[in-house]
Amino acid sequence: MIFKSTIGLALLCMTASQAAQLQVRWDQQSNKVTMTNLEPAPLPATGWSIYFNCMECATGASQDKVAVEHVAGSLYRLRPQTGFAGLAKGQALEFGSHKSAAMTKIYKAPQGFYLVYDNMPEQAQAIGDLKILPQPDLISPQELYQRNEQADVLPATALPPIFPTPLKLQQGQGTLHLAIAPAIIAAPALKAERTLAESLLRPYWPKGAARLARSSLRLAIGQVEGQASPEAYTLEVDAKGIAITGNSAAGVANGLQSLRDLLPVRPDGRASGPVDLPILSVTDAPRFAYRGFMLDVSRNFQDKESVLRLLDLMARFKLNAFHFHLTDDEGWRLEIAGLPELTGIGAVRGHSNISGVRLQPAYGSGPSPNDKHGSGFYTRADYLEILRYAAARHIEVIPEIEMPGHARAAVQAMEARYRRLKAAGKPGAGQFLLNDLEDRSEYRSAQEYNDNVINPGLESSYTFIEHVVKQVAALHREAGAPLRTLHVGGDELPLGAWEKSPRSQSLIASRNLQGTAGLWNYFYDRVEAILRRQGLAASGWEELGTRAEMAEGKRRQAPNPHFMQRGFKVYVWNNTGNAADLGYRLANAGYDTVLAPATRFYLDMTYNKNPGEPGATWAGATDIDAIYDYVPFDHTKRSGIPAAVQERLTEDGKRHILGLEGALWTETVRTRPEMEYLLLPRLLALAERAWAPEPAWAIEADPVKAEALHRSAWSGFVNVLGQRVLPGLGQVNYRLAPPGLKQEGGKVYANHDLPGVPLHYTSDGSDPSAASPLVQGPIAERGLIKVAAIGHNGRQGWVSRIENN
Ligand code: TNX
């Protein structure tokens, strides 16, 4: 077979690659990587590199005469140094991973190792034998026990009937007995809601309603008294049947999700049979019109199926905005007509020494371009399906196209396109070029790239953006889910970018712009004009509406007057340090604001500081309560942040808070179970905050009363999660925290952060399973006691242990 291009050759080599028999062990505690050669042949003294991904790894030479070099982004490589003698079979070498083991975490593990010989630079040999030697937990079971005592254990009969907490709920007397399925009566305009209703009832009555069903489920659109939100609804259950009335179809759908809460959870799969529903009357409407969730599919790709399951989850908990982070440095995930390189190159990660073939491996995706999370994109058909699926669930999809930073995948793809067309002598080769090839700027992005920005000095950058925007808008029209706004990124333009680009500098000179900051305004003026032509408003990260200023000797972000009064929507994320109140400052200045505070709503943050607990740490550890306790209009409440030094939200500012958003960045998340683990149960605390009315505990001025109100609300929340909501989700990998334990009077006491979740224990050293005895009071057995929560679907949670001597 003859290959016409180097791309073909590279692909051939990749598929022919084999695995290298090297064993890698990362000792989290000593911060060392040990690599043992298990090949029959020695690893030679020179002429090879071992590549790997790592977050925050240290570079430098080790005593064993090998050195770690930074390639770009999260990619590093190990190279033999002068004096390295080679590694015979059975021999091991060592090198340090991080500068210090101070806050060691599993996300920092080096991963995705592969070996490449210098004389076969396209042939990568994956190294699959990688293990992490664990480090002991930092959080003691006693500490967890104390924390878990913040909630009471509630009997099933005392659980709040509907989650998230509705605006008004009146419990009546008695029940509606449904021996057979109620007949669904719905207007033709409520086709999707009828389907939803059918799917809710099907597990209980697989055959549907008999012709002479005595009860009905009526779905209607009508005026919900006193509620203006199109998402408002009433739900009435009385002796005759069920009626749901929404201000719009979206309201009816919300009412159905509330009805779902009233149906009994029968996780054993034996759902069918009669049902008794409590008689009640609900009038409900969301607190915030915008209730969002952002998924990053660039860092690690999630397939269409996972996105659809996520949309189900969002609809289930009345979240209505799916912010789809489709592009970033490590992958462009949406097919764009006319620009095949965006996905042909920009959606493929794997090893190659030839530039412009594909993106480098990242976050452990390894050398193969077939890795399911490193490579992948949504075809136009996939995207249309996602849009239609979301629309049927009243979820608005807000796609994000990252610019001008976080754009490496696009920049590389467009440079490869330019080089290919230029080599072929095609006119207009640079029509969509995004970088100035003469750019000598020196910078490092947050993810350690020095080549990931779009250049505002090139006309082709705007041609590219306009083309992409048009295509995305066209897809939304085709799906029947017209776009209203496009999220145009804007975050983290690295300091120093554009500064030594002749094209940027000549634009600055010709337009008399104020340096890079002026260039920024110019860039987004142009982008806004492009959006306007498509009838779209601009949304972006906080940087879109801010500029740097000095406050008390420190740099901080402040509202940028340039874009005020233009209807830009800003997503405020970095609430660390002196930006804790930035969201309020922007809203007070008149920017429409979505609050996505990293320390609360970034679900890629770890649940706690245990080394084995997944997730990142830069914004701290975020357990369920950090999200639950967030008071959107006063972030200082229950936070320890002194209110005096914070700007307060004005009444006008409040009107500019559109709502709340949770985000899952996926540097540390590859698979669907990993994603579900970080999302759940925390996403439910976000849903509660976004939907439920301002809680009484946040309004009460008397601290003693407020504390009591909080305890009762929090207890209801965690009990309903553990006993009803999470078990009702089916096969979902929600986190089951390690139980709290304490020893007293010769007995072991156990509790859990989700009260009512079954705890099982052992005293023979084995890990508890569903077959181990249930904890039903103090444990009297002596010796090592191990306790774990066992989820309704048999999944085993984290194990806690204590000596009972
Ligand atoms: C900051 S938040 C980023 C992302 C990272 C995330 C990791 C934001 C707008 N930028 O690029 O993925 O932190 O938590």
PDB file of N, CA and C and ligand atoms in Angstrom, residues 55 294 296 299 323 325 328-330 363 400 402 406 446-447 487 489-492 540-543 571-574 596 598 602-605 616-619 663-668, ligand 1:
ATOM      1  N   MET A  55      -0.253  16.595  35.806  1.00  0.00           N
ATOM      2  CA  MET A  55      -0.618  17.949  36.187  1.00  0.00           C
ATOM      3  C   MET A  55       0.341  18.411  37.267  1.00  0.00           C
ATOM      4  N   MET A 294     -22.526  23.444  33.164  1.00  0.00           N
ATOM      5  CA  MET A 294     -21.558  23.431  32.079  1.00  0.00           C
ATOM      6  C   MET A 294     -20.761  22.137  32.067  1.00  0.00           C
ATOM      7  N   ASP A 296     -17.478  20.391  30.156  1.00  0.00           N
ATOM      8  CA  ASP A 296     -16.305  20.536  29.294  1.00  0.00           C
ATOM      9  C   ASP A 296     -16.091  19.192  28.588  1.00  0.00           C
ATOM     10  N   ARG A 299     -11.412  18.734  27.189  1.00  0.00           N
ATOM     11  CA  ARG A 299     -10.283  18.134  27.929  1.00  0.00           C
ATOM     12  C   ARG A 299     -10.383  16.620  27.879  1.00  0.00           C
ATOM     13  N   HIS A 323     -24.762  24.494  29.262  1.00  0.00           N
ATOM     14  CA  HIS A 323     -23.642  25.257  28.705  1.00  0.00           C
ATOM     15  C   HIS A 323     -22.623  24.222  28.227  1.00  0.00           C
ATOM     16  N   HIS A 325     -19.366  23.283  26.678  1.00  0.00           N
ATOM     17  CA  HIS A 325     -18.006  23.779  26.442  1.00  0.00           C
ATOM     18  C   HIS A 325     -17.359  22.887  25.372  1.00  0.00           C
ATOM     19  N   ASP A 328     -11.625  23.847  23.287  1.00  0.00           N
ATOM     20  CA  ASP A 328     -10.598  24.336  24.206  1.00  0.00           C
ATOM     21  C   ASP A 328      -9.254  23.934  23.615  1.00  0.00           C
ATOM     22  N   ASP A 329      -8.210  24.085  24.411  1.00  0.00           N
ATOM     23  CA  ASP A 329      -6.877  23.764  23.912  1.00  0.00           C
ATOM     24  C   ASP A 329      -6.753  22.307  23.465  1.00  0.00           C
ATOM     25  N   GLU A 330      -7.390  21.429  24.207  1.00  0.00           N
ATOM     26  CA  GLU A 330      -7.139  19.998  24.013  1.00  0.00           C
ATOM     27  C   GLU A 330      -8.169  19.296  23.145  1.00  0.00           C
ATOM     28  N   TYR A 363      -3.959  14.648  29.563  1.00  0.00           N
ATOM     29  CA  TYR A 363      -4.740  14.084  30.671  1.00  0.00           C
ATOM     30  C   TYR A 363      -4.861  12.565  30.601  1.00  0.00           C
ATOM     31  N   GLU A 400     -20.421  26.864  23.671  1.00  0.00           N
ATOM     32  CA  GLU A 400     -19.304  27.780  23.888  1.00  0.00           C
ATOM     33  C   GLU A 400     -18.213  27.504  22.871  1.00  0.00           C
ATOM     34  N   GLU A 402     -14.553  28.752  22.491  1.00  0.00           N
ATOM     35  CA  GLU A 402     -13.537  29.487  23.256  1.00  0.00           C
ATOM     36  C   GLU A 402     -12.700  30.390  22.366  1.00  0.00           C
ATOM     37  N   HIS A 406      -7.428  29.729  25.198  1.00  0.00           N
ATOM     38  CA  HIS A 406      -7.982  28.369  25.235  1.00  0.00           C
ATOM     39  C   HIS A 406      -8.392  27.888  23.842  1.00  0.00           C
ATOM     40  N   ALA A 446      -2.671  29.017  31.571  1.00  0.00           N
ATOM     41  CA  ALA A 446      -2.926  28.308  32.834  1.00  0.00           C
ATOM     42  C   ALA A 446      -2.627  26.820  32.690  1.00  0.00           C
ATOM     43  N   GLN A 447      -2.824  26.280  31.519  1.00  0.00           N
ATOM     44  CA  GLN A 447      -2.553  24.858  31.301  1.00  0.00           C
ATOM     45  C   GLN A 447      -1.199  24.634  30.620  1.00  0.00           C
ATOM     46  N   HIS A 487     -21.843  31.561  23.712  1.00  0.00           N
ATOM     47  CA  HIS A 487     -20.832  31.818  24.731  1.00  0.00           C
ATOM     48  C   HIS A 487     -19.486  31.890  24.024  1.00  0.00           C
ATOM     49  N   GLY A 489     -16.439  32.457  25.286  1.00  0.00           N
ATOM     50  CA  GLY A 489     -15.254  32.216  26.116  1.00  0.00           C
ATOM     51  C   GLY A 489     -14.720  33.463  26.775  1.00  0.00           C
ATOM     52  N   GLY A 490     -13.474  33.780  26.475  1.00  0.00           N
ATOM     53  CA  GLY A 490     -12.866  34.997  27.000  1.00  0.00           C
ATOM     54  C   GLY A 490     -11.984  34.789  28.207  1.00  0.00           C
ATOM     55  N   ASP A 491     -12.002  33.585  28.806  1.00  0.00           N
ATOM     56  CA  ASP A 491     -11.248  33.423  30.050  1.00  0.00           C
ATOM     57  C   ASP A 491      -9.756  33.238  29.797  1.00  0.00           C
ATOM     58  N   GLU A 492      -9.007  33.715  30.759  1.00  0.00           N
ATOM     59  CA  GLU A 492      -7.588  33.401  30.917  1.00  0.00           C
ATOM     60  C   GLU A 492      -6.720  33.645  29.688  1.00  0.00           C
ATOM     61  N   GLY A 540     -20.137  35.354  27.890  1.00  0.00           N
ATOM     62  CA  GLY A 540     -18.742  34.949  28.045  1.00  0.00           C
ATOM     63  C   GLY A 540     -18.359  34.893  29.504  1.00  0.00           C
ATOM     64  N   TRP A 541     -17.163  34.434  29.758  1.00  0.00           N
ATOM     65  CA  TRP A 541     -16.656  34.390  31.126  1.00  0.00           C
ATOM     66  C   TRP A 541     -16.471  35.811  31.642  1.00  0.00           C
ATOM     67  N   GLU A 542     -16.224  35.918  32.927  1.00  0.00           N
ATOM     68  CA  GLU A 542     -16.156  37.234  33.575  1.00  0.00           C
ATOM     69  C   GLU A 542     -15.183  38.186  32.883  1.00  0.00           C
ATOM     70  N   GLU A 543     -14.119  37.627  32.296  1.00  0.00           N
ATOM     71  CA  GLU A 543     -13.108  38.466  31.657  1.00  0.00           C
ATOM     72  C   GLU A 543     -13.698  39.299  30.520  1.00  0.00           C
ATOM     73  N   TYR A 571     -20.367  35.278  32.908  1.00  0.00           N
ATOM     74  CA  TYR A 571     -20.348  34.136  33.826  1.00  0.00           C
ATOM     75  C   TYR A 571     -19.176  34.347  34.765  1.00  0.00           C
ATOM     76  N   VAL A 572     -19.473  34.550  36.020  1.00  0.00           N
ATOM     77  CA  VAL A 572     -18.431  34.919  36.972  1.00  0.00           C
ATOM     78  C   VAL A 572     -17.981  33.668  37.725  1.00  0.00           C
ATOM     79  N   TRP A 573     -16.724  33.341  37.566  1.00  0.00           N
ATOM     80  CA  TRP A 573     -16.249  32.035  38.052  1.00  0.00           C
ATOM     81  C   TRP A 573     -15.192  32.112  39.133  1.00  0.00           C
ATOM     82  N   ASN A 574     -14.241  33.037  38.973  1.00  0.00           N
ATOM     83  CA  ASN A 574     -13.097  32.978  39.885  1.00  0.00           C
ATOM     84  C   ASN A 574     -13.344  33.827  41.118  1.00  0.00           C
ATOM     85  N   ALA A 596     -21.192  31.516  38.879  1.00  0.00           N
ATOM     86  CA  ALA A 596     -20.634  30.167  38.804  1.00  0.00           C
ATOM     87  C   ALA A 596     -19.378  30.098  39.674  1.00  0.00           C
ATOM     88  N   ALA A 598     -16.296  29.323  41.606  1.00  0.00           N
ATOM     89  CA  ALA A 598     -15.483  28.101  41.568  1.00  0.00           C
ATOM     90  C   ALA A 598     -15.432  27.378  42.911  1.00  0.00           C
ATOM     91  N   TYR A 602     -17.843  24.540  41.214  1.00  0.00           N
ATOM     92  CA  TYR A 602     -16.987  23.796  40.284  1.00  0.00           C
ATOM     93  C   TYR A 602     -16.941  22.342  40.722  1.00  0.00           C
ATOM     94  N   LEU A 603     -17.671  21.539  40.015  1.00  0.00           N
ATOM     95  CA  LEU A 603     -17.811  20.153  40.447  1.00  0.00           C
ATOM     96  C   LEU A 603     -16.600  19.305  40.058  1.00  0.00           C
ATOM     97  N   ASP A 604     -15.620  19.923  39.404  1.00  0.00           N
ATOM     98  CA  ASP A 604     -14.361  19.190  39.214  1.00  0.00           C
ATOM     99  C   ASP A 604     -13.472  19.322  40.456  1.00  0.00           C
ATOM    100  N   MET A 605     -13.876  20.174  41.396  1.00  0.00           N
ATOM    101  CA  MET A 605     -13.114  20.240  42.649  1.00  0.00           C
ATOM    102  C   MET A 605     -13.408  18.976  43.456  1.00  0.00           C
ATOM    103  N   ALA A 616      -9.868  18.066  41.386  1.00  0.00           N
ATOM    104  CA  ALA A 616      -8.832  19.088  41.501  1.00  0.00           C
ATOM    105  C   ALA A 616      -8.996  19.865  42.803  1.00  0.00           C
ATOM    106  N   THR A 617      -8.017  20.725  43.083  1.00  0.00           N
ATOM    107  CA  THR A 617      -8.008  21.411  44.378  1.00  0.00           C
ATOM    108  C   THR A 617      -7.814  22.918  44.291  1.00  0.00           C
ATOM    109  N   TRP A 618      -7.635  23.457  43.094  1.00  0.00           N
ATOM    110  CA  TRP A 618      -7.193  24.863  43.070  1.00  0.00           C
ATOM    111  C   TRP A 618      -8.194  25.811  43.711  1.00  0.00           C
ATOM    112  N   ALA A 619      -9.475  25.446  43.695  1.00  0.00           N
ATOM    113  CA  ALA A 619     -10.456  26.308  44.371  1.00  0.00           C
ATOM    114  C   ALA A 619     -10.891  25.692  45.700  1.00  0.00           C
ATOM    115  N   ALA A 663     -20.356  23.730  37.125  1.00  0.00           N
ATOM    116  CA  ALA A 663     -19.496  23.422  35.982  1.00  0.00           C
ATOM    117  C   ALA A 663     -18.687  22.169  36.254  1.00  0.00           C
ATOM    118  N   LEU A 664     -18.541  21.376  35.218  1.00  0.00           N
ATOM    119  CA  LEU A 664     -17.619  20.249  35.314  1.00  0.00           C
ATOM    120  C   LEU A 664     -16.563  20.379  34.236  1.00  0.00           C
ATOM    121  N   TRP A 665     -15.371  20.805  34.670  1.00  0.00           N
ATOM    122  CA  TRP A 665     -14.195  20.788  33.806  1.00  0.00           C
ATOM    123  C   TRP A 665     -13.629  19.385  33.887  1.00  0.00           C
ATOM    124  N   THR A 666     -13.034  18.930  32.800  1.00  0.00           N
ATOM    125  CA  THR A 666     -12.764  17.488  32.774  1.00  0.00           C
ATOM    126  C   THR A 666     -11.292  17.102  32.647  1.00  0.00           C
ATOM    127  N   GLU A 667     -10.410  17.956  33.133  1.00  0.00           N
ATOM    128  CA  GLU A 667      -8.997  17.541  33.160  1.00  0.00           C
ATOM    129  C   GLU A 667      -8.830  16.254  33.948  1.00  0.00           C
ATOM    130  N   THR A 668      -9.620  16.095  35.006  1.00  0.00           N
ATOM    131  CA  THR A 668      -9.442  14.948  35.898  1.00  0.00           C
ATOM    132  C   THR A 668     -10.526  13.886  35.700  1.00  0.00           C
TER     133      THR A 668
HETATM  134  C1  TNX B   1     -10.368  27.427  35.061  1.00  0.00           C
HETATM  135  S1  TNX B   1     -13.054  28.535  34.777  1.00  0.00           S
HETATM  136  C2  TNX B   1     -10.742  27.435  33.728  1.00  0.00           C
HETATM  137  C3  TNX B   1     -10.733  26.182  32.969  1.00  0.00           C
HETATM  138  C4  TNX B   1     -10.208  25.043  33.770  1.00  0.00           C
HETATM  139  C5  TNX B   1     -10.761  25.095  35.163  1.00  0.00           C
HETATM  140  C6  TNX B   1     -10.381  23.936  36.017  1.00  0.00           C
HETATM  141  C7  TNX B   1     -12.517  28.978  33.476  1.00  0.00           C
HETATM  142  C8  TNX B   1     -13.354  29.902  32.770  1.00  0.00           C
HETATM  143  N1  TNX B   1     -11.300  28.521  33.096  1.00  0.00           N
HETATM  144  O1  TNX B   1     -10.009  26.332  31.784  1.00  0.00           O
HETATM  145  O2  TNX B   1     -10.587  23.867  33.147  1.00  0.00           O
HETATM  146  O3  TNX B   1     -10.324  26.285  35.765  1.00  0.00           O
HETATM  147  O4  TNX B   1     -11.082  23.924  37.208  1.00  0.00           O
END
